[in-house]
C-alpha positions as a printed NumPy array, in Angstrom:
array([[  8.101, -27.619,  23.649],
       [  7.133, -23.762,  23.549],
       [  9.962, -21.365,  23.737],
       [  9.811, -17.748,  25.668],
       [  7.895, -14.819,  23.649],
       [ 10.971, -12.72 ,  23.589],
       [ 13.15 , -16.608,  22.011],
       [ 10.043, -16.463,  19.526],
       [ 10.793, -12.781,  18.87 ],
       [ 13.773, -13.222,  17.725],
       [ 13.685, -16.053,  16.094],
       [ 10.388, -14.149,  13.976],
       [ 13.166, -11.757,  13.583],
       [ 15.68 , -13.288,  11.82 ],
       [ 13.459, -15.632,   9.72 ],
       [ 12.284, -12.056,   8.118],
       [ 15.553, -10.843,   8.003],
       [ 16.365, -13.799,   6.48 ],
       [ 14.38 , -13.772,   3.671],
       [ 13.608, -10.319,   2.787],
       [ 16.715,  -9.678,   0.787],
       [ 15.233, -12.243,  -1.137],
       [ 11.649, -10.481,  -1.193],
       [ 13.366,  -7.49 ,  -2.209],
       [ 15.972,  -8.857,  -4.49 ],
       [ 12.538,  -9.745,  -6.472],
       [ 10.565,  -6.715,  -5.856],
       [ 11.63 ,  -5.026,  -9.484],
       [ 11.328,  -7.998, -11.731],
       [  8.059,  -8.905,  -9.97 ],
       [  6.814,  -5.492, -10.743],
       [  7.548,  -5.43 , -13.731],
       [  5.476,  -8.292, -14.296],
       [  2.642,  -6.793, -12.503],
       [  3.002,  -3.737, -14.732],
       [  2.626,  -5.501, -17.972],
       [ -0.984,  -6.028, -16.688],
       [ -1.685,  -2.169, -16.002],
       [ -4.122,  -3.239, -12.784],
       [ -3.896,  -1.126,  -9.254],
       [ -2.861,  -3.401,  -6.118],
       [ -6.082,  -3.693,  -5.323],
       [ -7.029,  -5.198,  -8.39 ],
       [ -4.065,  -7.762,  -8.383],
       [ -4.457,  -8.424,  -4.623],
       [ -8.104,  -9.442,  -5.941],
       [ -6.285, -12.092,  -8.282],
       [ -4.447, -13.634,  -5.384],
       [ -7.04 , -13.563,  -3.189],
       [ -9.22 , -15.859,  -5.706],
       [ -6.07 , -17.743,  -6.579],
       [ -5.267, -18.166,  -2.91 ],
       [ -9.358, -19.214,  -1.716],
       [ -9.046, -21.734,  -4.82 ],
       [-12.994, -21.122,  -6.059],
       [-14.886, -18.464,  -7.233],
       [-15.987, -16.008,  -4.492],
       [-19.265, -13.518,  -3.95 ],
       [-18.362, -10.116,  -4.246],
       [-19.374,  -9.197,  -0.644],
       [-16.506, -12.524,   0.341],
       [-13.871, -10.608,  -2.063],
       [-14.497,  -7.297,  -0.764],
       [-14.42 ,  -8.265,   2.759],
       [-10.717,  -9.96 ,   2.115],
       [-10.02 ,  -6.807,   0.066],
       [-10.947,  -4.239,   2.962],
       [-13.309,  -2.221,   0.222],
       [-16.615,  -1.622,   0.103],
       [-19.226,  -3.488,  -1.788],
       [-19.533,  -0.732,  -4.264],
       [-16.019,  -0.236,  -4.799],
       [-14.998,  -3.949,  -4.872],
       [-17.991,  -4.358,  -7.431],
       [-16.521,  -1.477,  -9.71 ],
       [-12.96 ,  -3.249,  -9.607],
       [-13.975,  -6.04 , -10.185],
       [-16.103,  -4.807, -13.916],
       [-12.208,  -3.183, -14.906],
       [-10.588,  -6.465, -14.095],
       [-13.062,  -8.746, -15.899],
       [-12.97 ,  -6.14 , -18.505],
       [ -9.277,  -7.475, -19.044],
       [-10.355, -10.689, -19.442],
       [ -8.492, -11.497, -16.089],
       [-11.422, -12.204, -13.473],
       [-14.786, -13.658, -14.843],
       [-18.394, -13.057, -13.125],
       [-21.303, -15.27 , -13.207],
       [-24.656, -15.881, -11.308],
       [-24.49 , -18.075,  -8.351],
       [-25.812, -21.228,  -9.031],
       [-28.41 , -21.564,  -6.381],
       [-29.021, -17.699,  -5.348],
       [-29.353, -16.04 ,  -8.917],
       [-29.014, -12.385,  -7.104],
       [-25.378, -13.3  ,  -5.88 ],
       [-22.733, -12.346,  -8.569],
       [-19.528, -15.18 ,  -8.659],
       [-15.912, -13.572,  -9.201],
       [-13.744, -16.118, -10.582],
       [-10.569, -16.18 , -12.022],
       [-10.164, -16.972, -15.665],
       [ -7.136, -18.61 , -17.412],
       [ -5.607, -15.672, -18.413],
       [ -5.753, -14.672, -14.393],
       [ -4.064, -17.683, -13.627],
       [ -1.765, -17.524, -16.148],
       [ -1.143, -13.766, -15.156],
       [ -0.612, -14.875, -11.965],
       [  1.557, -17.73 , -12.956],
       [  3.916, -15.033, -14.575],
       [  4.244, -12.9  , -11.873],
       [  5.187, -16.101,  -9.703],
       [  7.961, -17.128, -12.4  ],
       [  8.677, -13.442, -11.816],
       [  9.932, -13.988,  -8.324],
       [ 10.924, -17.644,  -9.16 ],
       [ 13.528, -15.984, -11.394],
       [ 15.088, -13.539,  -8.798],
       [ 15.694, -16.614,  -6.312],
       [ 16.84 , -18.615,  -8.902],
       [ 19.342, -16.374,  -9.708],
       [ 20.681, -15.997,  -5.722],
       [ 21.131, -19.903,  -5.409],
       [ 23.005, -19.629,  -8.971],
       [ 25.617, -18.014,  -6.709],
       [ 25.668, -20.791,  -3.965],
       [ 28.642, -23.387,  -3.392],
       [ 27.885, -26.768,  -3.262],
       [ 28.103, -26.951,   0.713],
       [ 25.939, -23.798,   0.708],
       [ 22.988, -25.287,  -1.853],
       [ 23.332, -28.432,   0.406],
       [ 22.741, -25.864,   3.516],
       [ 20.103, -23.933,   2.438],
       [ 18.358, -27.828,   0.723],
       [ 18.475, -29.061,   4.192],
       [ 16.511, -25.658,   5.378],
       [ 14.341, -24.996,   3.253],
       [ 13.1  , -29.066,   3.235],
       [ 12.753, -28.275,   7.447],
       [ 10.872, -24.925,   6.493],
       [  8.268, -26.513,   4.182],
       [  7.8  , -29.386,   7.235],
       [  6.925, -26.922,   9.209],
       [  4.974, -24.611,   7.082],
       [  2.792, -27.326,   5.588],
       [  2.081, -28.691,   9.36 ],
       [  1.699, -25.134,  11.414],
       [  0.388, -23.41 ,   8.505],
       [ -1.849, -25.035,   5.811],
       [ -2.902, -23.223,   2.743],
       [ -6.744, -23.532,   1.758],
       [ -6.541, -23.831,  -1.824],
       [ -3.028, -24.351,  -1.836],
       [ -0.584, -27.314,  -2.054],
       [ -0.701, -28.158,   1.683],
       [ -4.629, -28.211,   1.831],
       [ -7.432, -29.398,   0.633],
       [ -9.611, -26.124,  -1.165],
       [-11.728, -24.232,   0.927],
       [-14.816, -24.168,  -1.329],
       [-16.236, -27.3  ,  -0.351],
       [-19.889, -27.195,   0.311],
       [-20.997, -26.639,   3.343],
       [-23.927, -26.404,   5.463],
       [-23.528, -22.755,   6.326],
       [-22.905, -21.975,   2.533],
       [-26.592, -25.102,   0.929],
       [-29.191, -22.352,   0.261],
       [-32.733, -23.175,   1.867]])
């Protein structure tokens, strides 16, 4: 059953409120971690982006879910494999289409930004009662329900990954 827009509202409203002390009770340990990597945001958005799409991704695909241009996506993305973080390659079936891939070190970077954040909540339920750990259990079990039905990840652990060939993406 669908609720009123100004019930959803405020519901939206307090699930943020909820949970952004948490976001920012991990914003300085997760940018710390981000730090030890010396990359702009655009750079480590890049990493999630191919972490969150699951496959490697043409640089026009990265750039559009970047918002930068071809040319400035493409001269990110030669720092960042520079690192060793991202990886480029020729595209298998269309030699003039570069792949951008994330290596292990990117997921592993991105692992330890994760732990990062992992580390901040983990220290908040440290503080928790029994009846309040049971409390929160019981909401955050209802909150992944819903999440994984309303809002499945491609590439992530509620989905299937979204690089599956296609027809739109078999050259002719």
């Amino acid at each position: 059953m669908r609720t009123s827009k100004s019930t959803d509202d405020s519901l939206a409203h307090r699930l943020i409120a909820a949970i952004m002390p948490l976001i920012k009770g991990s914003q300085v340990e997760v940018m710390s971690a981000t730090a030890d990597f010396e990359l702009t945001m655009t750079q480590l958005r890049m990493l999630f982006v191919l972490e969150h799409a699951g496959c490697d991704m043409a640089v026009n695909e990265l750039a559009e879910h970047v918002g930068l241009s071809m040319a400035a996506t493409g001269r990110a993305v030669d720092i960042v494999v520079r690192t060793g973080l991202l990886s480029r390659r020729e595209d298998e079936s269309d030699r003039r289409i570069k792949r951008i891939g994330l290596t292990e070190s990117g997921r592993k970077a991105i692992v330890q930004i994760g732990q990062a954040r992992r580390r901040a909540v983990e220290s908040f339920v440290a503080k928790l009662d029994v009846a309040e750990r049971a409390a929160l259990d019981a909401a955050v079990a209802t909150l992944g329900a819903l999440t994984s039905l309303h809002l499945p990840l491609p590439g992530g652990i509620h989905a299937a990954p979204s690089c599956a060939v296609t027809p739109s993406k078999v050259s002719k």
